[in-house]
């Protein structure tokens, strides 16, 4: 149980284009999902908290107009990187919180984004 | 401001011996702590957690110890196995903080034959 999937697992895009990453909770309902990014050999940095049916809450320093988050249902959240630039290249990971246990988060496998 | 720190970036242990991974935190509001294991290009996998009302939690080969006065926790793996080789992250959350996780910088564990 508690499986989270992400799609795509990797994507290469040209500078200036937009990329959408999907995060799905497969066997539980997630009222809250989180989006992280990880640079090589660094920790996971929380970008935003996504709540179903409401606007996402962004961490300080994260551009909400650049990283668009939509939590359309209890099992799906999407992150769209708009007008991507090479510095946006990173490993993006989502997690979902099971309503029954508010403390533990279950992570997706991550999406490697490379902007050329 | 790194609120959760793992001061050892790497640790090497022989198979069968004990692995001890350490984590320190500065925010006294943290009241729930978790350990995750991560392989390259994969998402973290939950290992074990502990609430601040406890000082020890055990699950099979994994035991987490919490010393609140020192703001320190540790993960013990015994016996260590080659499959345990991965990056281990500790994470902390605070009730009332939206249960957001703050991650440490990670420790690369290598279990050698």
Coordinates of N, CA and C in Angstrom, one line a residue:
Chain A
X1 N 0.8 -1.2 0.0 CA 0.0 0.0 0.0 C 0.8 1.3 0.0
X2 N 0.2 2.4 -0.1 CA 0.8 3.7 0.0 C 1.8 3.9 -1.2
X3 N 1.3 3.7 -2.4 CA 2.2 3.9 -3.6 C 1.9 5.2 -4.2
X4 N 3.0 5.9 -4.6 CA 2.9 7.1 -5.3 C 3.7 7.0 -6.6
X5 N 3.0 7.4 -7.6 CA 3.7 7.4 -8.9 C 4.0 8.8 -9.5
X6 N 4.9 8.9 -10.3 CA 5.2 10.2 -11.0 C 5.4 9.9 -12.5
X7 N 5.0 10.9 -13.3 CA 5.2 10.7 -14.7 C 5.4 12.1 -15.3
X8 N 6.4 12.2 -16.2 CA 7.3 11.2 -16.6 C 8.5 11.0 -15.6
X9 N 9.2 9.9 -15.8 CA 10.4 9.7 -14.9 C 11.6 10.5 -15.3
X10 N 11.6 10.9 -16.6 CA 12.6 11.8 -17.0 C 12.2 12.6 -18.2
X11 N 12.6 13.8 -18.4 CA 12.2 14.6 -19.5 C 13.3 15.6 -19.9
X12 N 13.5 15.8 -21.2 CA 14.4 16.7 -21.7 C 13.6 17.8 -22.5
X13 N 13.8 19.0 -22.2 CA 13.1 20.0 -23.0 C 14.0 21.2 -23.3
X14 N 13.5 21.9 -24.3 CA 14.3 23.1 -24.7 C 14.0 24.3 -23.8
X15 N 14.9 25.2 -23.7 CA 14.8 26.4 -22.9 C 13.6 27.2 -23.4
X16 N 12.7 27.7 -22.5 CA 11.6 28.5 -22.9 C 10.3 27.7 -23.0
X17 N 10.4 26.4 -23.0 CA 9.2 25.6 -23.1 C 8.7 25.2 -21.7
X18 N 7.5 24.7 -21.6 CA 6.9 24.3 -20.3 C 6.8 22.8 -20.2
X19 N 6.9 22.3 -19.0 CA 6.9 20.9 -18.8 C 5.9 20.6 -17.6
X20 N 5.1 19.6 -17.8 CA 4.2 19.2 -16.7 C 4.6 17.8 -16.2
X21 N 4.6 17.8 -14.8 CA 4.9 16.5 -14.1 C 3.7 16.1 -13.3
X22 N 3.3 14.9 -13.4 CA 2.1 14.4 -12.7 C 2.6 13.5 -11.5
X23 N 1.8 13.7 -10.4 CA 2.0 12.9 -9.2 C 0.7 12.3 -8.8
X24 N 0.7 10.9 -8.7 CA -0.6 10.2 -8.4 C -0.4 9.3 -7.1
X25 N -1.4 9.4 -6.2 CA -1.4 8.4 -5.2 C -2.3 7.3 -5.7
X26 N -1.7 6.0 -5.7 CA -2.4 4.9 -6.4 C -3.4 4.2 -5.6
X27 N -3.1 4.1 -4.3 CA -4.0 3.2 -3.5 C -4.5 3.9 -2.2
X28 N -4.4 5.3 -2.2 CA -5.0 6.0 -1.1 C -5.3 7.4 -1.5
X29 N -6.1 8.1 -0.8 CA -6.5 9.4 -1.1 C -5.6 10.4 -0.4
X30 N -5.1 11.3 -1.1 CA -4.2 12.3 -0.5 C -4.7 13.7 -0.6
X31 N -5.2 14.2 0.5 CA -5.7 15.6 0.5 C -4.5 16.6 0.4
X32 N -3.3 16.1 0.8 CA -2.2 17.0 0.7 C -1.0 16.3 0.0
X33 N -0.4 17.0 -1.0 CA 0.7 16.5 -1.6 C 1.8 17.5 -1.5
X34 N 3.1 17.1 -1.6 CA 4.2 18.0 -1.5 C 5.1 17.9 -2.7
X35 N 5.7 19.0 -3.1 CA 6.6 19.0 -4.2 C 8.0 19.4 -3.7
X36 N 9.0 18.6 -4.0 CA 10.4 18.9 -3.6 C 11.3 18.9 -4.9
X37 N 12.4 19.5 -4.7 CA 13.4 19.4 -5.7 C 14.8 19.1 -5.0
X38 N 15.6 18.3 -5.7 CA 16.8 17.9 -5.2 C 17.9 18.1 -6.2
X39 N 18.9 18.9 -5.8 CA 20.1 19.1 -6.7 C 21.1 18.0 -6.3
X40 N 22.0 17.7 -7.2 CA 23.0 16.6 -7.0 C 23.7 16.7 -5.6
X41 N 23.7 15.6 -4.9 CA 24.4 15.5 -3.6 C 23.9 16.5 -2.6
X42 N 22.6 17.0 -2.7 CA 22.1 17.9 -1.7 C 20.8 17.3 -1.2
X43 N 20.2 18.0 -0.2 CA 19.0 17.5 0.4 C 17.8 17.8 -0.4
X44 N 16.7 17.3 0.0 CA 15.4 17.6 -0.6 C 14.9 18.9 -0.1
X45 N 14.6 19.8 -1.0 CA 14.1 21.1 -0.6 C 12.6 21.2 -0.9
X46 N 11.8 21.5 0.1 CA 10.4 21.6 -0.2 C 10.1 22.9 -1.0
X47 N 9.3 22.7 -2.1 CA 9.0 23.8 -2.9 C 7.6 24.3 -2.6
X48 N 6.6 23.4 -2.4 CA 5.3 23.8 -2.2 C 4.4 22.7 -1.6
X49 N 3.4 23.1 -0.9 CA 2.4 22.2 -0.4 C 1.1 22.3 -1.2
X50 N 0.6 21.2 -1.7 CA -0.5 21.2 -2.6 C -1.7 20.6 -1.9
X51 N -2.8 21.4 -1.8 CA -4.0 20.9 -1.1 C -5.1 20.7 -2.1
X52 N -5.8 19.6 -2.1 CA -6.9 19.3 -3.0 C -7.9 20.4 -2.9
X53 N -8.2 21.0 -4.1 CA -9.3 21.9 -4.2 C -9.0 23.4 -3.7
X54 N -7.7 23.6 -3.4 CA -7.3 25.0 -3.0 C -6.0 25.3 -3.6
X55 N -5.6 26.5 -3.4 CA -4.3 27.0 -4.0 C -3.1 26.4 -3.2
X56 N -2.1 26.2 -3.9 CA -0.9 25.6 -3.3 C -0.2 26.7 -2.4
X57 N 0.5 26.2 -1.4 CA 1.3 27.1 -0.6 C 2.7 27.0 -0.9
X58 N 3.4 28.0 -1.3 CA 4.8 28.0 -1.8 C 5.7 28.4 -0.7
X59 N 6.9 27.7 -0.7 CA 7.9 28.1 0.3 C 8.6 29.4 -0.2
X60 N 9.2 30.0 0.8 CA 9.9 31.2 0.5 C 11.0 31.0 -0.6
X61 N 10.9 31.9 -1.6 CA 11.9 31.9 -2.6 C 11.5 31.1 -3.8
X62 N 10.4 30.4 -3.8 CA 9.9 29.7 -4.9 C 8.9 30.5 -5.7
X63 N 9.1 30.6 -7.0 CA 8.3 31.5 -7.8 C 7.0 30.8 -8.1
X64 N 5.9 31.2 -7.6 CA 4.6 30.6 -7.9 C 4.2 30.7 -9.3
X65 N 4.6 31.7 -10.0 CA 4.2 31.9 -11.4 C 5.0 31.0 -12.3
X66 N 6.2 30.5 -11.8 CA 7.0 29.7 -12.6 C 6.7 28.2 -12.4
X67 N 6.4 27.9 -11.2 CA 6.1 26.5 -10.8 C 4.6 26.4 -10.4
X68 N 3.8 26.1 -11.5 CA 2.4 26.1 -11.3 C 1.9 24.7 -10.7
X69 N 1.2 24.7 -9.7 CA 0.7 23.5 -9.1 C -0.8 23.4 -9.1
X70 N -1.3 22.3 -9.5 CA -2.7 22.0 -9.5 C -3.0 20.7 -8.8
X71 N -3.9 20.7 -7.8 CA -4.2 19.5 -7.1 C -5.7 19.3 -7.5
X72 N -5.9 18.7 -8.6 CA -7.3 18.6 -9.2 C -8.2 17.6 -8.5
X73 N -7.6 16.5 -7.9 CA -8.4 15.5 -7.3 C -7.6 14.9 -6.1
X74 N -8.3 14.0 -5.4 CA -7.6 13.4 -4.2 C -6.5 12.5 -4.5
X75 N -6.3 12.2 -5.8 CA -5.2 11.3 -6.2 C -4.2 11.9 -7.2
X76 N -4.4 13.2 -7.6 CA -3.6 13.7 -8.6 C -3.2 15.2 -8.3
X77 N -1.9 15.4 -8.4 CA -1.3 16.8 -8.3 C -0.4 16.9 -9.5
X78 N -0.4 18.1 -10.1 CA 0.6 18.3 -11.2 C 1.4 19.6 -10.9
X79 N 2.7 19.5 -11.4 CA 3.6 20.6 -11.3 C 4.0 21.0 -12.7
X80 N 3.8 22.2 -13.1 CA 4.2 22.7 -14.4 C 5.3 23.7 -14.3
X81 N 6.4 23.4 -14.9 CA 7.5 24.3 -14.9 C 7.4 25.1 -16.2
X82 N 7.1 26.4 -16.0 CA 6.8 27.2 -17.1 C 8.1 28.0 -17.6
X83 N 8.2 28.1 -18.9 CA 9.3 28.8 -19.5 C 10.6 28.3 -18.8
X84 N 10.8 27.1 -19.0 CA 12.0 26.4 -18.3 C 13.3 27.0 -18.8
X85 N 14.2 27.0 -17.9 CA 15.6 27.4 -18.2 C 16.6 26.4 -17.7
X86 N 17.8 26.4 -18.2 CA 18.7 25.4 -17.7 C 18.9 25.3 -16.2
X87 N 18.8 26.4 -15.5 CA 18.9 26.3 -14.0 C 17.8 25.6 -13.3
X88 N 16.7 25.4 -14.1 CA 15.6 24.6 -13.6 C 15.8 23.1 -13.6
X89 N 16.9 22.7 -14.3 CA 17.2 21.3 -14.4 C 17.5 20.8 -13.0
X90 N 16.8 19.7 -12.6 CA 16.9 19.2 -11.3 C 16.1 17.9 -11.2
X91 N 16.1 17.3 -10.0 CA 15.3 16.1 -9.8 C 14.1 16.6 -8.9
X92 N 12.9 16.4 -9.5 CA 11.7 16.8 -8.8 C 11.0 15.6 -8.2
X93 N 10.6 15.7 -7.0 CA 10.0 14.6 -6.3 C 8.7 15.0 -5.6
X94 N 7.7 14.2 -5.7 CA 6.4 14.6 -5.0 C 6.2 13.6 -3.9
X95 N 5.5 14.0 -2.9 CA 5.1 13.0 -1.9 C 3.6 13.3 -1.6
X96 N 3.0 12.3 -1.0 CA 1.6 12.4 -0.6 C 1.4 12.0 0.8
X97 N 0.5 12.6 1.5 CA 0.3 12.3 2.9 C -1.1 11.5 2.9
X98 N -1.0 10.4 3.6 CA -2.2 9.6 3.8 C -3.1 10.3 4.9
X99 N -4.3 10.5 4.6 CA -5.2 11.1 5.6 C -5.2 10.5 6.9
X100 N -5.0 9.1 6.9 CA -5.0 8.4 8.2 C -3.8 8.6 9.0
X101 N -2.7 9.0 8.4 CA -1.5 9.3 9.2 C -0.9 10.6 8.7
X102 N -1.1 11.7 9.4 CA -0.7 13.0 8.9 C 0.8 13.2 9.0
X103 N 1.5 12.3 9.7 CA 3.0 12.6 9.8 C 3.8 12.0 8.7
X104 N 3.4 10.9 8.2 CA 4.2 10.2 7.2 C 3.9 10.6 5.8
X105 N 4.9 10.8 5.0 CA 4.7 11.1 3.6 C 5.3 9.9 2.8
X106 N 4.6 9.6 1.7 CA 5.1 8.6 0.8 C 5.5 9.3 -0.5
X107 N 6.7 8.9 -0.9 CA 7.3 9.6 -2.0 C 7.2 8.9 -3.4
X108 N 7.1 9.7 -4.4 CA 7.1 9.2 -5.7 C 8.5 8.9 -6.1
X109 N 8.8 8.3 -7.3 CA 10.1 7.9 -7.7 C 10.9 9.1 -8.3
X110 N 10.3 10.2 -8.5 CA 11.0 11.4 -8.9 C 11.0 11.5 -10.4
X111 N 11.2 12.8 -10.9 CA 11.3 13.1 -12.3 C 12.6 13.9 -12.5
X112 N 13.4 13.4 -13.4 CA 14.6 14.1 -13.8 C 14.3 15.1 -14.9
X113 N 14.4 16.3 -14.7 CA 14.2 17.3 -15.7 C 15.6 17.9 -16.2
X114 N 15.8 17.9 -17.5 CA 17.0 18.5 -18.1 C 16.5 19.5 -19.1
X115 N 16.9 20.8 -18.9 CA 16.5 21.8 -19.8 C 17.8 22.2 -20.6
X116 N 17.7 22.1 -21.9 CA 18.8 22.4 -22.8 C 18.8 23.8 -23.4
Chain B
X1 N 19.7 28.5 6.5 CA 19.5 28.0 7.9 C 19.1 26.6 7.9
X2 N 20.1 25.7 8.2 CA 19.9 24.3 8.1 C 19.4 23.8 9.5
X3 N 18.1 23.6 9.5 CA 17.5 23.2 10.8 C 17.7 21.7 11.2
X4 N 18.0 20.9 10.2 CA 18.2 19.5 10.4 C 19.6 19.2 9.8
X5 N 20.5 18.7 10.6 CA 21.8 18.5 10.0 C 22.3 17.0 10.2
X6 N 22.9 16.5 9.2 CA 23.6 15.3 9.3 C 25.0 15.5 9.0
X7 N 25.8 15.5 10.0 CA 27.2 16.0 9.9 C 28.2 15.1 9.2
X8 N 27.7 13.8 9.1 CA 28.6 12.9 8.4 C 28.1 12.6 7.0
X9 N 28.7 13.1 6.0 CA 28.2 12.9 4.6 C 28.4 11.5 4.2
X10 N 29.2 10.7 4.8 CA 29.4 9.3 4.4 C 29.8 8.5 5.6
X11 N 29.5 7.2 5.4 CA 29.8 6.2 6.5 C 30.1 4.9 5.8
X12 N 31.1 4.2 6.2 CA 31.4 2.9 5.7 C 31.5 1.9 6.8
X13 N 30.7 0.8 6.6 CA 30.6 -0.2 7.7 C 30.8 -1.6 7.1
X14 N 31.3 -2.5 7.8 CA 31.4 -3.9 7.3 C 30.1 -4.6 7.5
X15 N 29.8 -5.5 6.6 CA 28.6 -6.3 6.7 C 28.5 -7.1 8.0
X16 N 27.4 -7.1 8.6 CA 27.2 -7.7 9.9 C 27.4 -6.8 11.1
X17 N 28.1 -5.7 10.9 CA 28.3 -4.8 12.0 C 27.2 -3.8 12.1
X18 N 27.2 -3.0 13.1 CA 26.2 -2.0 13.4 C 26.5 -0.7 12.6
X19 N 25.5 -0.1 12.0 CA 25.6 1.2 11.4 C 24.9 2.2 12.2
X20 N 25.5 3.3 12.5 CA 24.9 4.3 13.3 C 25.0 5.6 12.6
X21 N 23.8 6.1 12.2 CA 23.7 7.4 11.5 C 23.1 8.4 12.5
X22 N 23.7 9.6 12.4 CA 23.3 10.6 13.4 C 22.7 11.8 12.7
X23 N 21.9 12.5 13.5 CA 21.1 13.7 13.0 C 20.9 14.6 14.2
X24 N 21.1 15.9 13.9 CA 20.9 16.9 14.9 C 19.9 18.0 14.4
X25 N 19.1 18.5 15.3 CA 18.2 19.5 14.8 C 18.2 20.7 15.8
X26 N 17.8 21.9 15.3 CA 17.8 23.1 16.1 C 16.5 23.6 16.5
X27 N 15.4 23.2 15.7 CA 14.1 23.8 16.0 C 13.4 23.0 17.1
X28 N 13.2 23.6 18.2 CA 12.6 22.9 19.4 C 11.1 22.6 19.1
X29 N 10.5 23.1 18.1 CA 9.1 22.8 17.7 C 9.0 21.5 17.0
X30 N 10.0 20.9 16.5 CA 9.9 19.6 15.9 C 9.5 18.6 16.9
X31 N 8.4 17.8 16.5 CA 8.0 16.8 17.5 C 7.8 15.4 16.8
X32 N 8.2 15.3 15.6 CA 8.1 14.0 14.9 C 9.2 13.9 14.0
X33 N 9.9 12.7 14.0 CA 11.1 12.5 13.3 C 11.0 11.3 12.5
X34 N 11.6 11.3 11.3 CA 11.5 10.2 10.4 C 12.9 9.9 9.7
X35 N 13.1 8.7 9.4 CA 14.3 8.3 8.6 C 13.8 7.8 7.2
X36 N 14.5 8.2 6.2 CA 14.2 7.8 4.8 C 15.5 7.2 4.2
X37 N 15.3 6.3 3.4 CA 16.4 5.7 2.6 C 16.2 6.0 1.1
X38 N 17.3 6.4 0.5 CA 17.1 6.8 -0.9 C 18.2 6.3 -1.8
X39 N 17.8 5.7 -2.9 CA 18.8 5.3 -3.9 C 18.8 6.4 -5.0
X40 N 19.9 6.5 -5.7 CA 20.0 7.5 -6.8 C 18.9 7.5 -7.8
X41 N 18.4 8.6 -8.1 CA 17.3 8.7 -9.1 C 16.0 8.0 -8.7
X42 N 15.8 7.9 -7.4 CA 14.6 7.3 -6.9 C 14.1 8.2 -5.8
X43 N 12.8 8.1 -5.5 CA 12.3 8.8 -4.4 C 12.6 8.2 -3.0
X44 N 12.6 8.9 -1.9 CA 12.9 8.3 -0.6 C 11.9 7.3 -0.2
X45 N 12.4 6.3 0.5 CA 11.5 5.2 1.1 C 11.5 5.4 2.6
X46 N 10.3 5.4 3.1 CA 10.2 5.5 4.6 C 10.7 4.3 5.3
X47 N 11.5 4.6 6.3 CA 12.1 3.5 7.1 C 11.4 3.3 8.5
X48 N 11.5 4.4 9.3 CA 11.1 4.3 10.7 C 10.9 5.8 11.2
X49 N 10.0 5.9 12.1 CA 9.8 7.2 12.7 C 9.7 7.2 14.2
X50 N 9.7 8.3 14.8 CA 9.6 8.4 16.3 C 8.9 9.7 16.7
X51 N 8.0 9.6 17.6 CA 7.4 10.8 18.1 C 8.3 11.4 19.3
X52 N 8.1 12.6 19.6 CA 8.9 13.2 20.6 C 8.5 12.8 22.0
X53 N 7.4 12.1 22.1 CA 7.1 11.5 23.5 C 7.8 10.2 23.8
X54 N 8.5 9.7 22.8 CA 9.3 8.5 23.0 C 10.8 8.8 22.9
X55 N 11.6 7.9 23.4 CA 13.0 8.0 23.2 C 13.6 6.9 22.4
X56 N 12.8 5.9 22.0 CA 13.3 4.8 21.2 C 12.1 4.2 20.5
X57 N 12.4 3.8 19.2 CA 11.4 3.0 18.5 C 12.2 2.0 17.6
X58 N 11.7 0.8 17.6 CA 12.4 -0.3 17.0 C 11.5 -1.0 16.0
X59 N 12.1 -1.4 14.9 CA 11.4 -2.1 13.8 C 12.4 -3.0 13.1
X60 N 12.4 -4.2 13.5 CA 13.3 -5.2 12.9 C 14.8 -4.8 13.2
X61 N 15.5 -4.6 12.1 CA 16.9 -4.3 12.2 C 17.2 -2.8 12.5
X62 N 16.1 -2.0 12.4 CA 16.2 -0.6 12.5 C 15.7 -0.1 13.9
X63 N 16.5 0.7 14.5 CA 16.1 1.3 15.8 C 16.5 2.8 15.7
X64 N 15.5 3.6 16.1 CA 15.8 5.1 16.2 C 15.8 5.5 17.6
X65 N 16.7 6.3 18.0 CA 16.8 6.9 19.3 C 16.7 8.4 19.3
X66 N 16.0 8.9 20.2 CA 15.8 10.4 20.3 C 16.2 10.9 21.6
X67 N 17.1 11.9 21.6 CA 17.5 12.6 22.8 C 17.1 14.0 22.7
X68 N 15.9 14.3 23.2 CA 15.3 15.7 23.1 C 16.2 16.8 23.7
X69 N 16.8 16.5 24.8 CA 17.5 17.5 25.5 C 18.7 17.9 24.6
X70 N 19.3 17.0 23.9 CA 20.4 17.2 23.1 C 20.0 17.6 21.6
X71 N 18.7 17.5 21.3 CA 18.2 17.7 20.0 C 19.0 16.8 19.0
X72 N 19.0 15.5 19.3 CA 19.8 14.6 18.6 C 19.0 13.3 18.4
X73 N 19.1 12.8 17.2 CA 18.5 11.4 17.0 C 19.5 10.6 16.2
X74 N 19.4 9.3 16.3 CA 20.3 8.4 15.6 C 19.5 7.2 15.1
X75 N 20.0 6.7 14.0 CA 19.4 5.4 13.5 C 20.5 4.4 13.5
X76 N 20.1 3.2 14.2 CA 20.9 2.1 14.3 C 20.4 1.0 13.4
X77 N 21.3 0.4 12.6 CA 21.0 -0.7 11.7 C 21.9 -1.8 12.1
X78 N 21.2 -2.9 12.5 CA 22.1 -4.1 12.9 C 21.3 -5.4 12.7
X79 N 21.9 -6.3 12.0 CA 23.2 -6.2 11.4 C 23.1 -5.5 10.1
X80 N 24.1 -4.8 9.7 CA 24.1 -4.1 8.4 C 24.3 -5.1 7.3
X81 N 23.6 -4.8 6.2 CA 23.7 -5.7 5.0 C 24.1 -4.9 3.8
X82 N 24.7 -5.5 2.8 CA 25.1 -4.8 1.6 C 23.9 -4.0 0.9
X83 N 22.7 -4.6 1.0 CA 21.5 -3.9 0.4 C 21.1 -2.6 1.2
X84 N 21.7 -2.4 2.3 CA 21.5 -1.2 3.1 C 22.2 0.0 2.5
X85 N 23.2 -0.2 1.6 CA 24.0 0.8 1.0 C 23.0 1.8 0.3
X86 N 23.0 3.0 0.7 CA 22.1 4.0 0.1 C 22.4 5.3 0.9
X87 N 21.7 6.4 0.5 CA 21.7 7.6 1.2 C 20.6 7.7 2.2
X88 N 20.9 8.0 3.4 CA 19.9 8.1 4.5 C 19.6 9.5 4.9
X89 N 18.3 9.9 4.9 CA 18.0 11.2 5.3 C 17.1 11.2 6.5
X90 N 17.4 12.0 7.5 CA 16.5 12.2 8.6 C 15.6 13.4 8.2
X91 N 14.4 13.4 8.8 CA 13.5 14.5 8.5 C 12.7 14.8 9.8
X92 N 12.3 16.0 9.9 CA 11.6 16.4 11.1 C 10.3 17.2 10.7
X93 N 9.3 17.1 11.5 CA 8.1 17.9 11.3 C 7.6 18.4 12.6
X94 N 6.8 19.5 12.5 CA 6.2 20.1 13.7 C 4.7 20.2 13.6
X95 N 4.1 19.7 14.7 CA 2.6 19.8 14.7 C 2.2 21.3 14.6
X96 N 1.3 21.6 13.7 CA 0.9 22.9 13.5 C 1.7 23.6 12.4
X97 N 2.6 22.9 11.9 CA 3.4 23.5 10.8 C 3.0 22.9 9.5
X98 N 1.8 22.3 9.5 CA 1.3 21.7 8.3 C 1.9 20.3 8.0
X99 N 2.6 19.8 9.1 CA 3.3 18.5 8.9 C 4.3 18.5 7.8
X100 N 4.8 19.7 7.5 CA 5.9 19.7 6.4 C 7.1 19.1 6.9
X101 N 7.8 18.4 6.1 CA 9.1 17.8 6.5 C 10.3 18.6 6.1
X102 N 11.2 18.7 7.1 CA 12.4 19.4 6.9 C 13.5 18.3 6.9
X103 N 14.2 18.2 5.8 CA 15.2 17.1 5.6 C 16.6 17.6 6.0
X104 N 17.3 16.6 6.5 CA 18.7 16.8 6.7 C 19.5 16.6 5.3
X105 N 20.8 16.7 5.4 CA 21.6 16.7 4.2 C 21.9 15.4 3.7
X106 N 21.7 14.4 4.5 CA 21.9 13.0 4.0 C 23.2 12.4 4.4
X107 N 23.3 11.1 4.6 CA 24.5 10.4 4.9 C 24.5 9.2 3.9
X108 N 25.6 9.1 3.2 CA 25.8 8.0 2.3 C 26.4 6.8 3.1
X109 N 25.6 5.8 3.2 CA 26.1 4.6 3.9 C 26.5 3.5 2.9
X110 N 27.7 3.0 3.1 CA 28.2 1.9 2.3 C 28.5 0.7 3.2
X111 N 27.9 -0.4 2.9 CA 28.1 -1.6 3.7 C 29.0 -2.5 2.8
X112 N 30.1 -2.8 3.3 CA 31.1 -3.6 2.6 C 31.1 -5.0 3.0
X113 N 31.4 -5.9 2.0 CA 31.5 -7.3 2.3 C 32.7 -7.6 3.2

